[in-house]
Coordinates of C-alpha atoms and ligand atoms in Angstrom, one line a residue:
M163 CA 13.7 24.7 -12.1
T164 CA 11.1 23.6 -9.4
Q165 CA 11.0 20.7 -6.8
V166 CA 8.8 18.8 -4.7
F167 CA 9.9 17.6 -1.3
V168 CA 8.2 14.3 -0.6
V169 CA 7.8 13.2 3.2
N170 CA 7.0 9.8 4.6
S171 CA 6.8 10.2 8.3
G172 CA 6.7 7.3 10.8
S173 CA 6.6 6.9 14.3
S174 CA 10.2 6.4 14.4
S175 CA 11.6 7.6 11.0
I176 CA 11.3 10.1 8.4
K177 CA 12.0 9.1 4.9
Y178 CA 12.2 11.9 2.2
Q179 CA 12.7 12.4 -1.4
L180 CA 13.5 15.7 -3.5
I181 CA 12.0 15.3 -6.9
D182 CA 12.6 17.6 -10.0
S183 CA 9.0 18.3 -10.9
R184 CA 9.8 18.7 -14.6
T185 CA 12.1 15.7 -15.2
E186 CA 10.5 13.7 -12.3
N187 CA 14.1 12.7 -11.3
V188 CA 15.0 12.0 -7.8
L189 CA 17.7 14.7 -6.8
L190 CA 18.1 13.5 -3.2
S191 CA 16.7 10.8 -1.0
G192 CA 17.3 9.9 2.5
I193 CA 16.1 8.3 5.9
I194 CA 16.4 9.7 9.4
D195 CA 15.7 6.8 11.7
R196 CA 15.5 5.7 15.3
I197 CA 13.8 9.1 16.2
G198 CA 13.5 9.2 19.9
E199 CA 16.3 7.0 20.7
P200 CA 19.4 7.9 22.5
G201 CA 22.2 9.3 20.4
H202 CA 19.6 9.9 17.4
A203 CA 17.1 12.8 16.5
A204 CA 15.2 13.6 19.8
D205 CA 11.7 14.1 17.8
H206 CA 10.3 14.8 14.5
D207 CA 11.3 18.7 14.6
D208 CA 14.7 17.7 15.4
A209 CA 14.8 15.1 12.6
M210 CA 13.3 17.5 10.1
R211 CA 16.3 20.0 11.0
I212 CA 18.8 17.2 10.2
V213 CA 16.9 16.7 6.9
L214 CA 16.9 20.5 6.2
A215 CA 20.8 20.5 6.7
A216 CA 21.2 17.7 4.3
L217 CA 19.1 19.5 1.7
G218 CA 21.2 22.8 1.7
D219 CA 19.5 25.3 -0.8
T220 CA 15.6 24.9 -0.5
R221 CA 14.6 27.8 -2.4
E222 CA 13.3 25.7 -5.5
I223 CA 10.9 23.8 -3.3
T224 CA 7.5 24.7 -4.1
V225 CA 5.4 22.1 -2.5
V226 CA 5.9 19.5 0.2
G227 CA 3.9 16.3 -0.2
H228 CA 3.1 14.1 2.9
R229 CA 2.1 10.6 2.9
V230 CA -1.0 10.2 5.2
V231 CA -2.3 6.8 6.1
H232 CA -6.0 7.5 7.1
G233 CA -8.2 10.2 5.3
G234 CA -11.4 8.5 6.7
S235 CA -14.4 9.3 4.4
R236 CA -13.5 12.9 4.6
F237 CA -10.7 13.0 2.0
T238 CA -11.3 11.8 -1.5
R239 CA -8.2 13.5 -3.0
A240 CA -4.8 15.0 -2.1
T241 CA -5.5 18.2 0.0
V242 CA -3.5 21.2 0.9
V243 CA -2.9 21.2 4.6
T244 CA -4.8 24.0 6.5
P245 CA -5.2 24.2 10.4
E246 CA -8.8 22.5 9.8
V247 CA -7.2 19.8 7.9
E248 CA -4.6 19.0 10.5
K249 CA -7.6 18.8 13.1
V250 CA -9.3 16.1 10.8
I251 CA -6.3 14.0 10.4
D252 CA -5.6 14.3 14.1
R253 CA -9.4 13.2 14.7
L254 CA -8.8 10.1 12.2
S255 CA -6.0 8.9 14.5
A256 CA -8.5 6.9 16.3
L257 CA -8.7 4.8 13.2
A258 CA -4.9 4.7 12.6
P259 CA -3.3 5.2 16.1
L260 CA 0.2 3.9 14.7
H261 CA 0.2 6.0 11.6
N262 CA -1.8 9.4 11.6
P263 CA -0.1 10.9 14.8
A264 CA 3.4 10.2 13.1
N265 CA 2.2 11.6 9.7
L266 CA 1.0 14.6 11.6
A267 CA 4.2 15.2 13.4
G268 CA 6.0 15.2 10.0
I269 CA 3.5 17.8 8.6
R270 CA 4.0 20.1 11.7
A271 CA 7.8 19.7 11.6
A272 CA 8.1 20.3 7.8
S273 CA 5.4 23.3 8.1
A274 CA 7.9 24.9 10.7
A275 CA 11.0 24.0 8.5
F276 CA 9.6 25.3 5.1
P277 CA 7.7 28.5 6.0
G278 CA 5.4 29.6 3.4
V279 CA 5.5 26.6 1.4
P280 CA 2.3 24.7 0.7
Q281 CA 2.3 21.4 2.5
V282 CA -0.2 18.7 0.9
A283 CA -1.5 15.5 2.5
V284 CA -1.8 12.6 0.0
F285 CA -4.0 9.9 1.6
D286 CA -3.5 6.2 1.3
T287 CA -7.3 5.8 1.6
A288 CA -8.4 8.5 -0.8
F289 CA -8.3 6.4 -4.2
H290 CA -10.8 4.2 -2.7
Q291 CA -13.5 6.5 -1.9
T292 CA -15.1 5.3 -5.0
L293 CA -16.2 2.0 -3.6
S294 CA -19.8 1.4 -3.7
A295 CA -21.8 1.0 -0.5
E296 CA -22.1 -2.9 -0.9
A297 CA -18.2 -3.0 -1.2
Y298 CA -17.6 -1.0 1.8
T299 CA -20.2 -1.8 4.2
Y300 CA -19.6 -4.4 6.9
A301 CA -22.7 -6.1 7.8
I302 CA -23.1 -5.0 11.5
E303 CA -25.7 -2.9 13.3
A304 CA -25.9 0.3 11.3
D305 CA -26.1 2.6 14.2
V306 CA -22.8 1.2 15.6
A307 CA -21.2 1.5 12.3
K308 CA -22.3 5.0 11.7
A309 CA -21.3 6.2 15.2
H310 CA -17.8 4.8 15.1
G311 CA -17.1 5.2 11.4
I312 CA -16.9 1.3 10.9
R313 CA -16.6 0.5 7.3
R314 CA -13.8 -0.4 4.6
Y315 CA -11.7 2.5 3.7
G316 CA -8.9 0.5 2.1
F317 CA -5.1 1.5 1.9
H318 CA -2.1 1.6 -0.5
G319 CA -4.3 3.9 -2.7
T320 CA -1.3 6.0 -3.7
S321 CA 0.4 2.7 -5.1
H322 CA -2.7 1.3 -6.7
K323 CA -3.3 4.8 -8.5
F324 CA 0.2 5.0 -9.8
V325 CA 0.3 1.3 -11.1
S326 CA -3.1 1.9 -12.8
D327 CA -1.9 4.8 -14.8
R328 CA 1.4 3.0 -15.5
T329 CA -0.3 -0.1 -16.7
A330 CA -2.8 1.9 -19.1
A331 CA 0.3 3.7 -20.5
Q332 CA 2.2 0.2 -21.1
L333 CA -0.8 -1.4 -22.8
S334 CA -1.4 2.0 -24.8
R335 CA -5.0 2.1 -23.9
P336 CA -7.1 4.5 -21.8
L337 CA -7.4 3.9 -18.3
S338 CA -11.2 4.5 -18.6
D339 CA -11.3 1.4 -20.7
L340 CA -9.7 -1.0 -18.7
K341 CA -10.5 -3.5 -15.9
L342 CA -7.4 -4.3 -13.6
V343 CA -6.7 -6.5 -10.7
I344 CA -3.4 -5.2 -9.0
F345 CA -1.6 -7.2 -6.4
H346 CA 0.6 -4.8 -4.1
L347 CA 2.6 -7.4 -2.3
G348 CA 5.2 -5.9 0.1
N349 CA 5.4 -6.2 3.6
G350 CA 1.8 -5.0 3.7
A351 CA 0.0 -6.4 1.0
S352 CA -3.3 -5.7 -0.7
V353 CA -5.2 -6.5 -3.8
C354 CA -7.4 -3.8 -5.7
A355 CA -10.0 -4.3 -8.4
V356 CA -9.9 -1.2 -10.8
D357 CA -12.6 -0.6 -13.2
G358 CA -12.1 2.4 -15.8
G359 CA -9.7 4.0 -13.2
R360 CA -11.9 3.8 -10.0
S361 CA -11.3 1.4 -7.3
V362 CA -14.2 -0.8 -6.9
E363 CA -12.7 -3.4 -4.6
I364 CA -9.6 -3.5 -1.9
S365 CA -8.8 -6.1 0.4
M366 CA -7.7 -3.9 3.3
G367 CA -10.6 -2.5 5.3
L368 CA -11.2 -0.1 8.2
T369 CA -7.4 -0.7 9.0
P370 CA -4.6 -2.5 6.9
L371 CA -5.0 -5.7 8.7
E372 CA -7.9 -7.3 6.6
G373 CA -7.2 -9.2 3.6
L374 CA -4.0 -10.9 2.1
V375 CA -1.6 -12.8 4.4
M376 CA 1.3 -10.2 5.0
G377 CA 4.8 -10.2 6.4
T378 CA 3.6 -10.1 9.9
R379 CA -0.3 -9.3 9.8
S380 CA -2.8 -12.2 9.6
G381 CA -5.2 -10.6 6.9
D382 CA -8.5 -12.2 7.0
I383 CA -9.6 -14.2 10.2
D384 CA -12.8 -15.1 11.6
P385 CA -13.6 -12.3 14.1
A386 CA -14.7 -14.9 16.7
V387 CA -11.0 -15.9 17.3
L388 CA -10.7 -12.6 19.0
F389 CA -13.4 -13.2 21.6
H390 CA -12.3 -17.0 21.8
L391 CA -8.7 -16.1 22.7
A392 CA -10.1 -13.2 25.1
R393 CA -11.8 -16.0 26.9
V394 CA -9.6 -19.1 26.8
A395 CA -6.1 -17.4 26.6
G396 CA -7.1 -14.2 28.8
M397 CA -5.6 -12.1 26.0
D398 CA -6.7 -8.4 26.0
S399 CA -7.0 -5.9 23.2
A400 CA -3.5 -4.9 23.3
A401 CA -2.4 -8.5 23.2
L402 CA -4.6 -9.4 20.3
D403 CA -3.7 -6.2 18.3
D404 CA 0.1 -7.3 18.8
L405 CA -0.7 -10.9 17.7
L406 CA -2.7 -10.1 14.5
N407 CA -0.5 -7.1 13.4
R408 CA 3.1 -8.1 14.6
R409 CA 3.3 -11.8 15.1
S410 CA 1.2 -13.3 12.6
G411 CA 1.0 -13.5 8.6
L412 CA 4.3 -15.1 7.2
L413 CA 6.2 -14.6 10.2
G414 CA 3.9 -16.3 12.5
M415 CA 3.4 -19.2 10.2
T416 CA 7.2 -19.8 9.2
G417 CA 9.5 -17.8 11.6
T418 CA 10.2 -15.1 9.1
G419 CA 8.3 -12.3 7.9
D420 CA 10.6 -11.8 4.9
M421 CA 9.5 -13.5 1.5
R422 CA 13.1 -14.0 0.4
D423 CA 14.0 -15.8 3.6
A424 CA 10.7 -17.8 3.5
R425 CA 11.4 -18.9 0.0
T426 CA 14.9 -19.9 0.8
A427 CA 14.1 -22.0 3.8
A428 CA 11.1 -23.8 1.8
A429 CA 13.6 -24.4 -0.9
A430 CA 15.9 -26.2 1.6
G431 CA 13.1 -28.4 2.8
D432 CA 11.7 -26.4 5.7
E433 CA 8.0 -27.8 5.9
A434 CA 6.6 -24.9 8.0
A435 CA 7.9 -22.4 5.3
R436 CA 6.5 -24.2 2.6
A437 CA 3.1 -24.6 4.5
G438 CA 3.1 -21.0 5.1
L439 CA 3.8 -19.9 1.8
N440 CA 1.0 -22.2 0.5
V441 CA -1.5 -20.3 2.8
Y442 CA 0.0 -17.0 1.3
V443 CA -0.7 -18.0 -2.2
H444 CA -4.0 -19.6 -1.5
R445 CA -5.5 -16.3 -0.4
L446 CA -4.0 -14.5 -3.3
R447 CA -5.8 -17.1 -5.5
H448 CA -9.1 -16.5 -3.6
Y449 CA -9.0 -12.9 -4.1
L450 CA -7.9 -13.1 -7.8
G451 CA -11.1 -15.5 -8.5
A452 CA -13.4 -13.1 -6.4
Y453 CA -12.2 -9.9 -8.2
L454 CA -12.4 -11.2 -11.6
A455 CA -16.0 -12.1 -10.6
H456 CA -16.7 -8.5 -9.4
L457 CA -15.2 -7.0 -12.5
G458 CA -16.8 -9.4 -14.7
G459 CA -13.3 -10.3 -16.4
A460 CA -10.2 -8.3 -16.6
H461 CA -7.8 -6.8 -19.2
A462 CA -4.9 -7.1 -16.8
I463 CA -3.6 -8.7 -13.8
V464 CA -0.7 -6.6 -12.4
F465 CA 2.1 -7.4 -9.6
T466 CA 3.8 -4.7 -7.8
A467 CA 5.9 -3.8 -4.7
G468 CA 8.7 -5.9 -3.1
V469 CA 7.3 -9.6 -3.5
G470 CA 5.2 -8.7 -6.5
E471 CA 8.1 -7.3 -8.4
N472 CA 10.9 -9.8 -7.5
S473 CA 9.1 -13.1 -6.8
P474 CA 8.5 -15.0 -9.8
E475 CA 7.5 -18.0 -7.8
T476 CA 4.8 -16.1 -6.1
R477 CA 3.4 -14.7 -9.3
E478 CA 3.6 -18.2 -11.0
E479 CA 1.8 -19.9 -8.0
T480 CA -0.9 -17.2 -8.0
I481 CA -1.7 -17.6 -11.6
R482 CA -1.4 -21.4 -12.0
G483 CA -4.6 -22.9 -12.3
F484 CA -6.5 -20.2 -13.9
E485 CA -5.8 -21.6 -17.4
W486 CA -9.3 -22.6 -17.6
L487 CA -10.0 -18.9 -18.0
G488 CA -7.3 -18.7 -20.5
I489 CA -5.0 -16.9 -18.3
E490 CA -1.2 -18.1 -19.0
I491 CA 2.1 -17.2 -17.6
D492 CA 5.0 -17.4 -20.0
R493 CA 7.7 -19.0 -17.9
A494 CA 10.7 -17.4 -19.4
R495 CA 9.1 -14.0 -19.3
N496 CA 8.2 -14.4 -15.6
E497 CA 11.6 -15.6 -14.7
A498 CA 13.9 -13.0 -16.6
P499 CA 15.9 -11.1 -14.2
E500 CA 14.4 -7.8 -15.6
R501 CA 13.5 -4.9 -13.4
G502 CA 11.2 -2.4 -15.4
V503 CA 7.4 -2.7 -16.4
R504 CA 7.2 -6.1 -18.3
V505 CA 4.3 -8.5 -19.6
I506 CA 4.7 -12.1 -18.3
S507 CA 2.0 -13.8 -19.7
T508 CA 1.9 -15.6 -23.1
D509 CA 0.8 -13.8 -26.3
A510 CA -2.3 -16.1 -26.2
S511 CA -3.1 -15.5 -22.8
S512 CA -6.9 -14.0 -22.2
V513 CA -5.7 -11.7 -19.7
T514 CA -2.3 -9.8 -19.8
V515 CA -0.2 -10.4 -16.6
L516 CA 2.4 -7.7 -16.0
V517 CA 4.8 -6.6 -13.3
V518 CA 4.8 -2.9 -13.0
P519 CA 7.3 -1.4 -10.4
T520 CA 5.5 1.0 -8.0
N521 CA 6.6 4.4 -7.0
E522 CA 4.6 5.8 -4.2
E523 CA 6.9 9.0 -3.7
L524 CA 6.6 9.8 -7.1
E525 CA 2.8 9.6 -7.2
I526 CA 2.7 11.8 -3.9
A527 CA 4.9 14.2 -5.8
R528 CA 2.5 14.3 -8.9
Q529 CA -0.6 14.8 -6.7
S530 CA 1.1 17.4 -4.5
L531 CA 1.9 19.5 -7.6
A532 CA -1.4 19.1 -9.0
C533 CA -2.9 20.4 -5.8
V534 CA -1.3 23.7 -5.8
Ligands
LIG710 P1 8.2 -3.9 0.3 O1 7.5 -3.8 1.6 O2 7.5 -3.5 -0.8 O3 9.6 -3.4 0.3 O4 8.4 -5.6 0.1 C1 9.2 -6.2 1.2 C2 9.0 -7.7 0.7 O5 9.7 -7.9 -0.6 C3 9.8 -8.7 1.7 O6 9.0 -9.6 2.1 C4 10.9 -9.0 0.7 O7 11.5 -10.3 1.2 C5 10.3 -9.0 -0.5 N1 11.3 -9.1 -1.5 C6 12.2 -8.3 -1.8 N2 13.1 -8.6 -2.8 C7 12.8 -9.9 -3.0 C8 13.1 -10.9 -3.8 N3 14.4 -10.8 -4.7 N4 12.4 -12.1 -3.8 C9 11.6 -12.4 -3.0 N5 11.1 -11.5 -2.3 C10 11.6 -10.2 -2.2

């Protein structure tokens, strides 16, 4: 038996899974959180020692796979970590100050905890390195863009890749023949257009702030809002960052960043909740139209992650109004309390609409194994 150990190291937590590489079963999973708080793990090394104790016998672990958020333009695929790779991930912290340092701390702690076991970095951005220049370029002065790496990178790539493969399997067609629009709707949310297995559009940009309305992030906004607030409200870059990343989105509009709570409030007559949900769905429909245009039509529209997998209302509201293109949700299928991969469109629908549960840990495990 061989095993893959998957690590998702954040600034204050380490989530982990031990996966049997042959059966792909999860043998053990857990989370060490509140790292750095009194009475908890002091730092990532300390947290990894606790994980190691929980694991017991680690002799079967052949590779450790790490989620790394930003791979810049440098990483187009999962990569075995070397000192040079560590340096690049560290340098890319400028583009992902909340994520890359924490991911790197996890890599360093695991390297010390599993001496001699290869560590693989699996990047959220890698899947989107297939974007064309017209899709990834922001229309700003070219020298400034070049000097600072300003372009669209895209995120959630591990999930979009996993869901692409799973969708092709479900449709019994090669991925190379398929055009897909995939909505990853969790606390963070993004939509991806996939053509023949290649990401051709992604709603997230330089950072995971652009695009859809999210739990606490604004998504798309006129950039002039920032200079305006700097002038009229005296907000500095830290305050603006906090506003758009942590106090906006569903939370900012409705008072809760959690889709379940927002839906419950709206159903009970809370007008701010209803209005906020309408903005959320309006943006989803905006991107669906745009991505169908970019792809020149699609074979499937796919919903995944917490909201996508569990909120039939959100799915129905997104697709409603696309009947003129022949796209139709089947109400009973959409509302059935199932959990697995499922088709929710009618048999007559011109585009198959599916729910496909994502599994980023399994995708990280697969890519890490394939790397070594
Ligand atoms: P994730 O980041 O993928 O864990 O997704 C988190 C989001 O999924 C939160 O907004 C949750 O409210 C939402 N979610 C989870 N379960 C449900 C549900 N049964 N109905 C609606 N939204 C849900």
